[in-house]
Amino acid sequence: MIAKISSGKDTAGLIRYLFDTKKAKDHTDPHLVASWDGFAPDPGRTDDFNATKKLLVADLDLHVKQAKRLGRAPEKHVWHCSIRAAETDRHLSDEQWADIARRVVAATGIAPDGDADGCRWVAVRHAPDHIHIAATKVRADLRTARHWNDYLTADRELAAIEKEYGLLQVVRGDRTAAKRPTRAEQEKARRNGQETTARERLRTTVRTAVAAASSIEEFVHLLSHTDGVLVEVVHFPSGDIRGYKVAAEDTTTADKKPVWFSGSELAPDLSLPKIQKRLENIDPHPAGQPGRHRSNPWRQATASTERIPRHLDQTDDKASQAHLAAFGEALDALPLLAPRALRPQLQEAATTFERATRSRIRAEHHHARALRSTVRAMLREPASRDGAVLAMFLDTAILVVIAAARWHQLRHHDQQVAAAHQTLLHLQAAYDQAAAAPLAALAQRRPPQHAVERHVRCVRQAVPEHAERVIDDPAFEALIAVLAEAESAGHDSEQLLRQAADQHALDDARSPARTLAWRMRRLSARPAPSARARAAQARSAAQRPNAPVHAATAVPAPQSPHTPRR
């Protein structure tokens, strides 16, 4: 159930709307289901509608008029709450809706239980799936009702009602979600032939600019040079940037003026101060130490992303929140870097995961400097022609989203969990498409049959519980090729395979061979251990026969029975 609460000045106007059946075609059989004393006159159940309506308005306004004589009535004395059930919920009876109305006015402070001086109110039902509560805010003792945070208290009560009545339990937020477009904005977008509103398009544009910028000045520059976007920057007398607002060129008011949105109106984390804090925490040299070979930024980003599930398993929630925010920036940047065919799914993934990047936990952004910096490096260097690097990043990103869903679920962040699950669908679709060609190319480098048989034995020894699924997997040929390449580079293929399997459980993997192949490629990109290091590892393993191989570098696997299939 969802509640929508507002205030107004006109009791008669609200009652007229609630009982109207001419202009509002969806209003059928309007009538009262409950009232403050159970005896309020019902315009919907009388022959003289107008007279009864006036009587009802007079009764509701009684204490308001008395308070006005004393100069104590609030300017907006009308309290209006609509409560709507989900489309899949059964139709409730009038008696059930009456019980819900009484509980909501009691929870919000309009008419607390046992308070004889509570406000006057009525509950009107004019459609099967919802009711409206109309109340006046002046109590019988002529004091104004104490209904602060009424939306939150009503929402908590509705959550309890959903459980008791067996209704759909709505995914509830923590007041950190971006503001939804209004109905007027949605209708305007439809008239203009746009699939999304100006607010949503501008939010995506600003988030992408944040992901690409390394300073506030560069952020403003990128926005100012984005087609179809108007930018207005406010400065302090010193010349420093004080704030910004954006508008879409194709969206104006009736008098042809742009419709401006400040950053905080687009999303809570897009205000200028919050963007500044994020941009302050970027490594100045993301691609390595001066004088050394600059490594591939895609591989750096993949390595930084690969560590996020481990960070989420720690107890520092502020650091975890920072890593999720930085990962969201990486997803925002991907549509700029990926082949055109993948961009729609990647854009949907970034837009959806945006909700999972925020919670009531305050992020300490300095914890995620490395990933932020590598994302900027990816955007500044020519795109790699090797499609495998994108596939590897997406493979790692899927693990992060699974871990993010679990992290949010443990903290009861319901909307963020739902957003993470939805993001998975888009990332998996993009990953399937991105991985097809690189995996096919790997499969063509299949080693000789005697080497294949040796690697099959290696798989049976390294991952015995998943061996048959891996061997029967269509991507097994690609895994064999990766194992052969790792061995040629000087790695112990069996140890590397065990380490890859230890990074995350394979139980729910849609293609275990494909998953292992990408993990192996990431691990084999690291320098192979020397003969002395391998001997030391062997001695250590002999002394601790039950210890996992490469325990110091293996990524711990998030264990959850509800991990989505990958």
Coordinates of C-alpha atoms in Angstrom, one line a residue:
M1 CA 0.0 0.0 0.0
I2 CA 1.1 3.5 -0.8
A3 CA 0.1 6.7 1.0
K4 CA 0.2 10.2 -0.5
I5 CA -0.3 13.1 1.9
S6 CA -0.8 16.8 1.2
S7 CA -2.2 19.9 2.9
G8 CA -4.7 22.5 1.6
K9 CA -6.9 25.4 2.5
D10 CA -10.3 24.4 1.1
T11 CA -12.3 21.7 2.9
A12 CA -15.3 22.2 0.6
G13 CA -13.2 21.8 -2.5
L14 CA -11.7 18.5 -1.4
I15 CA -15.1 17.0 -0.4
R16 CA -16.6 18.2 -3.7
Y17 CA -13.7 16.4 -5.6
L18 CA -14.0 13.2 -3.5
F19 CA -17.7 12.8 -4.2
D20 CA -17.6 14.0 -7.8
T21 CA -18.7 11.5 -10.5
K22 CA -19.1 13.8 -13.5
K23 CA -15.6 15.2 -14.1
A24 CA -13.8 12.2 -12.5
K25 CA -15.0 9.3 -14.5
D26 CA -13.1 6.7 -12.4
H27 CA -15.1 7.8 -9.3
T28 CA -17.8 5.1 -8.8
D29 CA -20.3 5.0 -5.9
P30 CA -18.4 7.5 -3.6
H31 CA -19.4 7.0 0.0
L32 CA -18.0 7.2 3.5
V33 CA -16.5 4.1 5.1
A34 CA -15.4 5.7 8.4
S35 CA -15.4 9.0 10.2
W36 CA -14.2 10.6 13.5
D37 CA -17.3 9.5 15.4
G38 CA -19.0 7.0 13.1
F39 CA -22.0 9.3 12.5
A40 CA -20.8 11.9 10.0
P41 CA -23.3 12.8 7.3
D42 CA -22.6 10.8 4.0
P43 CA -23.4 12.8 0.8
G44 CA -23.1 9.5 -1.1
R45 CA -25.9 7.9 0.8
T46 CA -28.6 10.6 0.7
D47 CA -31.2 11.9 -1.7
D48 CA -30.2 15.5 -1.1
F49 CA -26.5 15.5 -2.0
N50 CA -25.8 19.3 -1.9
A51 CA -27.4 19.8 1.5
T52 CA -25.6 16.8 3.0
K53 CA -22.3 17.9 1.5
K54 CA -22.6 21.3 3.1
L55 CA -23.5 19.7 6.4
L56 CA -20.4 17.4 6.2
V57 CA -18.1 20.4 5.4
A58 CA -19.6 22.4 8.3
D59 CA -19.0 19.5 10.7
L60 CA -15.4 19.1 9.5
D61 CA -14.7 22.8 9.8
L62 CA -16.3 23.3 13.2
H63 CA -13.1 23.5 15.2
V64 CA -11.3 25.4 12.5
K65 CA -13.8 28.2 12.6
Q66 CA -13.6 28.3 16.4
A67 CA -9.8 28.5 16.2
K68 CA -10.0 31.3 13.6
R69 CA -11.9 33.5 16.0
L70 CA -9.0 33.1 18.4
G71 CA -6.4 33.6 15.7
R72 CA -5.0 30.1 16.2
A73 CA -6.1 28.2 13.0
P74 CA -3.3 27.1 10.6
E75 CA -3.4 28.6 7.1
K76 CA -3.5 25.2 5.5
H77 CA -6.0 23.5 7.8
V78 CA -6.9 20.6 5.5
W79 CA -5.1 17.2 5.7
H80 CA -5.6 14.9 2.8
C81 CA -4.2 11.3 2.6
S82 CA -4.9 8.9 -0.2
I83 CA -4.1 5.2 0.4
R84 CA -3.9 2.9 -2.6
A85 CA -3.6 -0.9 -2.7
A86 CA -1.4 -2.7 -5.3
E87 CA -3.0 -3.8 -8.5
T88 CA -2.4 -7.4 -7.5
D89 CA -4.1 -7.1 -4.1
R90 CA -7.6 -8.4 -3.6
H91 CA -10.4 -5.9 -3.2
L92 CA -11.0 -5.1 0.5
S93 CA -14.4 -4.6 2.1
D94 CA -15.6 -1.3 3.4
E95 CA -15.1 -2.5 6.9
Q96 CA -11.5 -3.4 6.2
W97 CA -10.8 0.0 4.6
A98 CA -12.5 1.6 7.7
D99 CA -10.0 -0.2 9.9
I100 CA -7.1 0.9 7.8
A101 CA -8.3 4.5 7.9
R102 CA -8.6 4.5 11.7
R103 CA -5.1 3.0 12.1
V104 CA -3.6 5.6 9.8
V105 CA -5.1 8.7 11.4
A106 CA -4.1 7.3 14.8
A107 CA -0.5 6.6 13.7
T108 CA 0.0 10.0 12.1
G109 CA -1.3 12.0 15.1
I110 CA -4.5 13.3 13.4
A111 CA -6.7 11.3 15.7
P112 CA -4.7 9.3 18.2
D113 CA -6.3 6.2 19.8
G114 CA -8.2 7.1 23.0
D115 CA -7.9 10.9 22.4
A116 CA -11.4 12.4 22.6
D117 CA -10.0 15.7 21.3
G118 CA -8.6 14.3 18.1
C119 CA -9.2 16.0 14.8
R120 CA -12.3 15.4 12.7
W121 CA -11.9 13.2 9.7
V122 CA -13.7 11.1 7.1
A123 CA -12.6 8.3 4.9
V124 CA -14.2 8.3 1.4
R125 CA -14.1 5.3 -1.0
H126 CA -14.9 6.1 -4.6
A127 CA -13.0 3.2 -6.3
P128 CA -12.4 -0.4 -5.4
D129 CA -8.6 -0.1 -4.8
H130 CA -8.2 3.0 -2.7
I131 CA -9.6 5.5 -0.2
H132 CA -9.1 9.1 0.6
I133 CA -8.9 10.5 4.2
A134 CA -10.0 14.1 4.5
A135 CA -9.4 15.8 7.9
T136 CA -9.1 19.2 9.4
K137 CA -6.0 19.8 11.5
V138 CA -7.6 21.6 14.5
R139 CA -8.4 19.5 17.4
A140 CA -11.4 19.8 19.7
D141 CA -9.2 21.6 22.3
L142 CA -8.5 24.1 19.5
R143 CA -4.8 23.1 19.3
T144 CA -3.2 22.2 16.0
A145 CA -2.6 18.5 15.4
R146 CA 0.9 17.2 16.0
H147 CA 1.4 15.3 12.7
W148 CA 5.1 15.7 12.0
N149 CA 6.7 13.1 9.8
D150 CA 3.2 11.9 8.9
Y151 CA 4.3 10.3 5.7
L152 CA 6.8 8.1 7.6
T153 CA 4.5 7.1 10.4
A154 CA 1.7 6.3 7.9
D155 CA 4.1 4.3 5.8
R156 CA 5.2 2.2 8.8
E157 CA 1.6 1.5 9.7
L158 CA 0.8 0.5 6.2
A159 CA 3.8 -1.9 6.2
A160 CA 2.3 -3.6 9.3
I161 CA -1.2 -3.6 7.6
E162 CA 0.2 -5.3 4.5
K163 CA 1.6 -8.2 6.6
E164 CA -1.6 -8.6 8.7
Y165 CA -3.9 -8.5 5.7
G166 CA -1.7 -10.6 3.5
L167 CA -1.3 -7.9 0.9
L168 CA 1.7 -7.2 -1.4
Q169 CA 4.5 -5.9 0.8
V170 CA 5.7 -2.7 -1.0
V171 CA 9.4 -2.1 -1.3
R172 CA 10.1 0.9 0.9
G173 CA 12.8 3.4 0.7
D174 CA 15.0 5.3 3.2
R175 CA 14.3 8.8 1.7
T176 CA 17.6 8.8 -0.3
A177 CA 16.0 8.1 -3.6
A178 CA 16.0 10.6 -6.4
K179 CA 12.9 12.6 -6.8
R180 CA 10.4 11.0 -9.1
P181 CA 9.1 12.9 -12.1
T182 CA 5.7 14.5 -11.6
R183 CA 2.7 13.6 -13.6
A184 CA 2.9 16.9 -15.4
E185 CA 6.6 16.2 -16.4
Q186 CA 5.6 12.7 -17.6
E187 CA 2.7 14.1 -19.7
K188 CA 4.9 16.8 -21.1
A189 CA 7.5 14.2 -22.2
R190 CA 4.9 12.2 -23.9
R191 CA 3.6 15.3 -25.8
N192 CA 7.2 16.0 -26.9
G193 CA 7.7 12.4 -28.1
Q194 CA 10.3 11.7 -25.4
E195 CA 10.5 8.3 -23.7
T196 CA 11.8 9.8 -20.4
T197 CA 11.3 13.2 -18.7
A198 CA 13.7 16.1 -18.8
R199 CA 14.5 15.5 -15.1
E200 CA 15.5 11.8 -15.8
R201 CA 17.6 12.7 -18.9
L202 CA 19.4 15.5 -17.1
R203 CA 20.1 13.2 -14.2
T204 CA 21.8 10.7 -16.5
T205 CA 23.8 13.5 -18.2
V206 CA 25.0 15.0 -14.9
R207 CA 26.0 11.6 -13.5
T208 CA 28.0 10.8 -16.7
A209 CA 29.8 14.1 -16.4
V210 CA 30.7 13.4 -12.8
A211 CA 32.1 10.0 -13.8
A212 CA 34.3 11.6 -16.5
A213 CA 35.5 14.7 -14.6
S214 CA 38.5 15.1 -12.4
S215 CA 37.6 18.5 -11.0
I216 CA 34.6 20.8 -10.6
E217 CA 35.9 23.0 -13.4
E218 CA 36.1 20.1 -15.7
F219 CA 32.7 18.9 -14.6
V220 CA 31.2 22.3 -15.5
H221 CA 33.1 22.3 -18.8
L222 CA 31.7 18.9 -19.8
L223 CA 28.2 19.9 -19.0
S224 CA 28.5 23.1 -20.9
H225 CA 29.6 21.2 -24.0
T226 CA 26.9 18.6 -23.9
D227 CA 24.4 18.9 -26.7
G228 CA 20.9 19.8 -25.7
V229 CA 21.8 20.9 -22.2
L230 CA 21.8 24.4 -20.8
V231 CA 24.0 25.1 -17.8
E232 CA 23.9 28.1 -15.4
V233 CA 26.7 28.4 -12.8
V234 CA 26.6 30.6 -9.7
H235 CA 29.8 32.0 -8.4
F236 CA 30.9 33.4 -5.0
P237 CA 32.4 36.9 -5.1
S238 CA 35.8 35.2 -4.9
G239 CA 35.1 33.6 -8.3
D240 CA 34.8 30.0 -6.9
I241 CA 31.8 28.0 -8.0
R242 CA 28.9 28.2 -5.6
G243 CA 26.3 26.0 -7.4
Y244 CA 24.9 25.0 -10.7
K245 CA 21.6 24.2 -12.4
V246 CA 20.8 22.5 -15.7
A247 CA 17.9 22.5 -18.2
A248 CA 17.0 20.6 -21.3
E249 CA 17.0 22.8 -24.4
D250 CA 13.8 21.2 -25.7
T251 CA 11.9 21.7 -22.5
T252 CA 10.5 25.2 -21.7
T253 CA 7.5 26.8 -19.9
A254 CA 4.6 28.4 -21.6
D255 CA 6.5 31.7 -21.8
K256 CA 9.5 29.9 -23.5
K257 CA 11.7 30.0 -20.3
P258 CA 13.9 27.0 -19.6
V259 CA 12.8 24.6 -16.8
W260 CA 15.9 24.6 -14.5
F261 CA 16.9 21.9 -12.0
S262 CA 19.5 22.2 -9.4
G263 CA 21.8 19.2 -8.8
S264 CA 20.0 18.3 -5.5
E265 CA 16.7 18.3 -7.4
L266 CA 18.0 15.7 -9.7
A267 CA 19.4 13.4 -7.0
P268 CA 20.6 13.8 -3.4
D269 CA 24.2 13.0 -4.4
L270 CA 24.3 15.5 -7.3
S271 CA 24.5 18.7 -5.3
L272 CA 27.6 20.6 -5.8
P273 CA 29.1 20.0 -2.3
K274 CA 28.6 16.2 -2.7
I275 CA 30.1 16.2 -6.1
Q276 CA 33.1 18.2 -4.8
K277 CA 33.7 15.6 -2.1
R278 CA 33.8 12.8 -4.6
L279 CA 36.1 14.6 -7.0
E280 CA 38.5 15.5 -4.3
N281 CA 39.2 11.8 -3.8
I282 CA 40.9 10.8 -7.0
D283 CA 44.4 9.6 -7.3
P284 CA 46.5 12.0 -9.4
H285 CA 48.5 9.2 -11.0
P286 CA 46.0 6.3 -11.5
A287 CA 48.1 4.5 -14.1
G288 CA 51.1 3.6 -12.0
Q289 CA 54.2 5.1 -10.6
P290 CA 56.2 7.6 -12.6
G291 CA 58.8 6.0 -14.8
R292 CA 57.1 2.6 -14.8
H293 CA 55.1 1.0 -17.6
R294 CA 51.6 2.2 -17.7
S295 CA 49.2 -0.8 -17.3
N296 CA 45.9 -1.1 -19.2
P297 CA 43.3 1.0 -17.4
W298 CA 40.6 -1.5 -18.2
R299 CA 42.6 -4.2 -16.3
Q300 CA 43.3 -1.8 -13.5
A301 CA 39.6 -1.0 -13.2
T302 CA 38.7 -4.7 -13.3
A303 CA 41.3 -5.3 -10.5
S304 CA 39.8 -2.5 -8.4
T305 CA 36.3 -3.7 -9.0
E306 CA 37.2 -7.2 -8.2
R307 CA 38.2 -6.2 -4.7
I308 CA 34.8 -4.5 -3.9
P309 CA 33.0 -7.7 -2.7
R310 CA 35.8 -8.1 -0.1
H311 CA 35.4 -4.5 1.0
L312 CA 31.6 -5.1 1.4
D313 CA 32.3 -8.1 3.7
Q314 CA 34.1 -5.8 6.1
T315 CA 32.6 -3.9 9.0
D316 CA 33.3 -0.4 7.8
D317 CA 29.9 0.6 6.3
K318 CA 31.1 4.1 5.3
A319 CA 33.9 2.6 3.2
S320 CA 31.5 0.1 1.7
Q321 CA 29.1 2.9 0.7
A322 CA 32.0 4.7 -0.9
H323 CA 32.9 1.7 -3.0
L324 CA 29.3 1.3 -4.2
A325 CA 29.2 5.0 -5.2
A326 CA 32.5 4.6 -7.1
F327 CA 31.3 1.5 -8.8
G328 CA 28.1 3.4 -9.9
E329 CA 30.4 5.9 -11.5
A330 CA 32.1 3.1 -13.4
L331 CA 28.8 1.9 -14.7
D332 CA 27.9 5.5 -15.7
A333 CA 31.1 5.6 -17.8
L334 CA 30.6 2.3 -19.6
P335 CA 28.1 3.5 -22.2
L336 CA 30.7 6.0 -23.4
L337 CA 33.3 3.2 -23.9
A338 CA 31.3 0.2 -25.1
P339 CA 30.4 -0.7 -28.7
R340 CA 27.1 0.8 -29.8
A341 CA 25.2 -2.4 -29.7
L342 CA 25.8 -2.8 -25.9
R343 CA 25.0 0.8 -24.9
P344 CA 21.3 0.4 -24.3
Q345 CA 21.7 -2.4 -21.8
L346 CA 24.6 -0.7 -20.2
Q347 CA 22.7 2.6 -19.9
E348 CA 19.8 0.8 -18.3
A349 CA 22.2 -0.9 -15.9
A350 CA 23.8 2.4 -14.9
T351 CA 20.4 4.1 -14.5
T352 CA 19.0 1.3 -12.4
F353 CA 22.0 0.8 -10.2
E354 CA 22.0 4.6 -9.4
R355 CA 19.4 3.8 -6.7
A356 CA 21.8 1.2 -5.1
T357 CA 24.6 3.8 -4.8
R358 CA 22.9 5.7 -2.0
S359 CA 21.6 4.9 1.5
R360 CA 21.4 6.7 4.8
I361 CA 25.0 5.6 5.4
R362 CA 27.4 8.5 4.7
A363 CA 30.1 7.5 2.3
E364 CA 33.8 8.2 3.1
H365 CA 34.9 8.6 -0.5
H366 CA 38.7 8.4 0.1
H367 CA 38.3 4.7 0.4
A368 CA 37.5 4.3 -3.3
R369 CA 40.2 6.5 -4.8
A370 CA 41.7 3.8 -7.0
L371 CA 38.5 2.8 -8.9
R372 CA 37.5 6.4 -9.5
S373 CA 40.9 7.2 -10.9
T374 CA 41.0 4.2 -13.2
V375 CA 37.6 5.1 -14.6
R376 CA 39.0 8.5 -15.6
A377 CA 42.0 6.8 -17.1
M378 CA 39.7 4.6 -19.2
L379 CA 37.9 7.6 -20.5
R380 CA 41.1 9.5 -21.4
E381 CA 42.9 6.7 -23.3
P382 CA 41.9 5.2 -26.7
A383 CA 39.3 2.4 -26.3
S384 CA 40.9 -1.1 -26.5
R385 CA 40.1 -3.2 -29.5
D386 CA 40.2 -6.2 -27.4
G387 CA 36.6 -7.0 -26.6
A388 CA 37.8 -9.4 -23.9
V389 CA 38.6 -6.6 -21.5
L390 CA 35.0 -5.3 -21.5
A391 CA 33.7 -8.9 -21.0
M392 CA 36.1 -9.4 -18.1
F393 CA 35.0 -6.1 -16.5
L394 CA 31.4 -7.0 -16.9
D395 CA 32.0 -10.5 -15.4
T396 CA 33.5 -8.8 -12.4
A397 CA 30.8 -6.1 -12.3
I398 CA 28.1 -8.9 -12.0
L399 CA 29.9 -10.2 -8.9
V400 CA 29.9 -6.7 -7.4
V401 CA 26.2 -6.3 -8.0
I402 CA 25.4 -9.6 -6.4
A403 CA 27.5 -8.6 -3.4
A404 CA 25.8 -5.2 -3.3
A405 CA 22.4 -6.8 -3.2
R406 CA 23.5 -8.9 -0.3
W407 CA 25.1 -5.9 1.5
H408 CA 21.9 -3.8 1.2
Q409 CA 19.7 -6.8 2.1
L410 CA 21.5 -7.3 5.4
R411 CA 20.9 -3.6 6.2
H412 CA 17.2 -3.8 5.1
H413 CA 17.7 -1.3 2.2
D414 CA 14.7 -2.7 0.3
Q415 CA 14.7 -0.3 -2.7
Q416 CA 18.5 -0.7 -3.1
V417 CA 18.1 -4.5 -3.1
A418 CA 15.5 -4.3 -5.8
A419 CA 17.6 -2.0 -7.9
A420 CA 20.6 -4.3 -7.7
H421 CA 18.5 -7.3 -8.8
Q422 CA 17.2 -5.3 -11.7
T423 CA 20.7 -4.2 -12.6
L424 CA 21.8 -7.8 -12.8
L425 CA 19.4 -8.5 -15.7
H426 CA 20.8 -5.7 -17.8
L427 CA 24.4 -6.5 -17.0
Q428 CA 24.0 -10.2 -17.7
A429 CA 22.4 -9.3 -21.1
A430 CA 25.3 -7.0 -22.0
Y431 CA 27.8 -9.6 -20.7
D432 CA 26.4 -12.4 -22.8
Q433 CA 26.7 -10.2 -25.9
A434 CA 30.1 -8.9 -25.1
A435 CA 31.6 -12.3 -24.2
A436 CA 30.4 -14.2 -27.3
A437 CA 33.2 -13.2 -29.7
P438 CA 36.2 -13.2 -27.3
L439 CA 35.1 -16.7 -26.0
A440 CA 34.8 -18.0 -29.6
A441 CA 38.3 -16.7 -30.4
L442 CA 39.6 -18.4 -27.3
A443 CA 38.0 -21.7 -28.3
Q444 CA 39.8 -21.6 -31.6
R445 CA 43.1 -21.7 -29.7
R446 CA 42.4 -25.1 -28.3
P447 CA 45.6 -27.0 -27.5
P448 CA 46.4 -30.5 -28.7
Q449 CA 44.3 -33.4 -27.5
H450 CA 46.9 -34.7 -25.0
A451 CA 47.0 -31.3 -23.4
V452 CA 43.2 -31.2 -23.3
E453 CA 43.1 -34.5 -21.4
R454 CA 45.7 -33.2 -18.9
H455 CA 43.6 -30.1 -18.3
V456 CA 40.5 -32.1 -17.9
R457 CA 42.2 -34.0 -15.1
C458 CA 43.3 -30.6 -13.7
V459 CA 39.7 -29.5 -13.6
R460 CA 38.6 -32.7 -11.9
Q461 CA 41.2 -32.2 -9.2
A462 CA 40.8 -28.5 -8.7
V463 CA 37.0 -28.2 -8.7
P464 CA 35.7 -31.8 -8.1
E465 CA 32.3 -30.8 -7.0
H466 CA 31.7 -28.8 -10.2
A467 CA 33.8 -30.8 -12.6
E468 CA 31.1 -32.4 -14.6
R469 CA 29.2 -29.1 -15.1
V470 CA 32.4 -27.4 -16.2
I471 CA 33.4 -30.1 -18.6
D472 CA 29.9 -30.3 -20.2
D473 CA 29.7 -26.5 -20.5
P474 CA 29.8 -25.1 -24.1
A475 CA 32.4 -22.6 -22.9
F476 CA 34.8 -25.4 -21.8
E477 CA 36.9 -25.1 -25.0
A478 CA 37.6 -21.5 -24.1
L479 CA 38.6 -22.5 -20.5
I480 CA 41.0 -25.1 -21.8
A481 CA 42.6 -22.5 -24.0
V482 CA 43.0 -20.1 -21.0
L483 CA 44.5 -22.9 -18.9
A484 CA 47.0 -23.7 -21.7
E485 CA 48.0 -20.0 -21.9
A486 CA 48.4 -19.7 -18.2
E487 CA 50.6 -22.7 -18.1
S488 CA 52.7 -21.3 -21.0
A489 CA 53.2 -18.1 -19.0
G490 CA 54.7 -20.1 -16.1
H491 CA 51.7 -20.4 -13.8
D492 CA 50.6 -23.6 -12.1
S493 CA 47.3 -24.1 -13.9
E494 CA 45.8 -26.3 -11.2
Q495 CA 46.6 -23.8 -8.4
L496 CA 45.3 -20.9 -10.5
L497 CA 42.1 -22.8 -11.2
R498 CA 41.6 -23.4 -7.5
Q499 CA 42.1 -19.8 -6.8
A500 CA 39.7 -18.8 -9.5
A501 CA 37.1 -21.1 -8.1
D502 CA 37.6 -19.8 -4.5
Q503 CA 36.8 -16.2 -5.6
H504 CA 33.1 -16.9 -5.7
A505 CA 30.8 -19.9 -5.4
L506 CA 30.0 -21.6 -8.8
D507 CA 26.7 -23.2 -7.6
D508 CA 24.5 -20.6 -9.2
A509 CA 26.7 -19.8 -12.2
R510 CA 24.8 -20.1 -15.5
S511 CA 28.1 -21.0 -17.2
P512 CA 30.7 -22.2 -14.8
A513 CA 33.3 -22.7 -17.5
R514 CA 32.9 -19.2 -18.8
T515 CA 33.1 -17.7 -15.3
L516 CA 36.3 -19.6 -14.6
A517 CA 37.8 -18.6 -17.9
W518 CA 37.5 -14.9 -17.2
R519 CA 38.7 -15.3 -13.7
M520 CA 41.7 -17.3 -14.9
R521 CA 42.5 -14.6 -17.5
R522 CA 42.5 -11.9 -14.8
L523 CA 44.7 -14.0 -12.5
S524 CA 47.1 -15.2 -15.2
A525 CA 47.7 -11.5 -16.2
R526 CA 49.7 -11.2 -13.0
P527 CA 53.4 -12.2 -13.1
A528 CA 53.9 -15.9 -12.6
P529 CA 55.6 -16.8 -9.3
S530 CA 59.3 -17.6 -9.4
A531 CA 60.6 -21.1 -8.9
R532 CA 61.6 -20.1 -5.3
A533 CA 58.1 -18.7 -4.6
R534 CA 56.5 -21.9 -5.9
A535 CA 58.7 -24.0 -3.7
A536 CA 57.8 -21.9 -0.7
Q537 CA 54.1 -22.3 -1.5
A538 CA 54.6 -26.0 -1.8
R539 CA 56.3 -26.2 1.6
S540 CA 53.6 -24.1 3.1
A541 CA 50.9 -26.3 1.7
A542 CA 52.6 -29.4 2.9
Q543 CA 52.8 -28.0 6.4
R544 CA 49.2 -27.0 6.4
P545 CA 47.5 -29.6 4.3
N546 CA 44.0 -28.3 4.9
A547 CA 44.8 -24.6 4.1
P548 CA 43.3 -23.3 0.8
V549 CA 45.8 -22.6 -2.0
H550 CA 46.7 -18.9 -2.4
A551 CA 44.7 -18.0 0.7
A552 CA 46.3 -14.6 0.9
T553 CA 45.2 -13.5 -2.5
A554 CA 42.0 -15.4 -3.1
V555 CA 38.8 -13.3 -3.1
P556 CA 36.4 -14.6 -0.4
A557 CA 33.1 -15.7 -1.9
P558 CA 29.8 -14.1 -0.7
Q559 CA 27.7 -17.0 0.4
S560 CA 23.9 -16.5 0.0
P561 CA 21.2 -19.0 -0.9
H562 CA 19.5 -16.3 -2.9
T563 CA 22.4 -15.3 -5.1
P564 CA 21.0 -14.7 -8.6
R565 CA 22.1 -17.0 -11.4
R566 CA 24.9 -15.7 -13.5

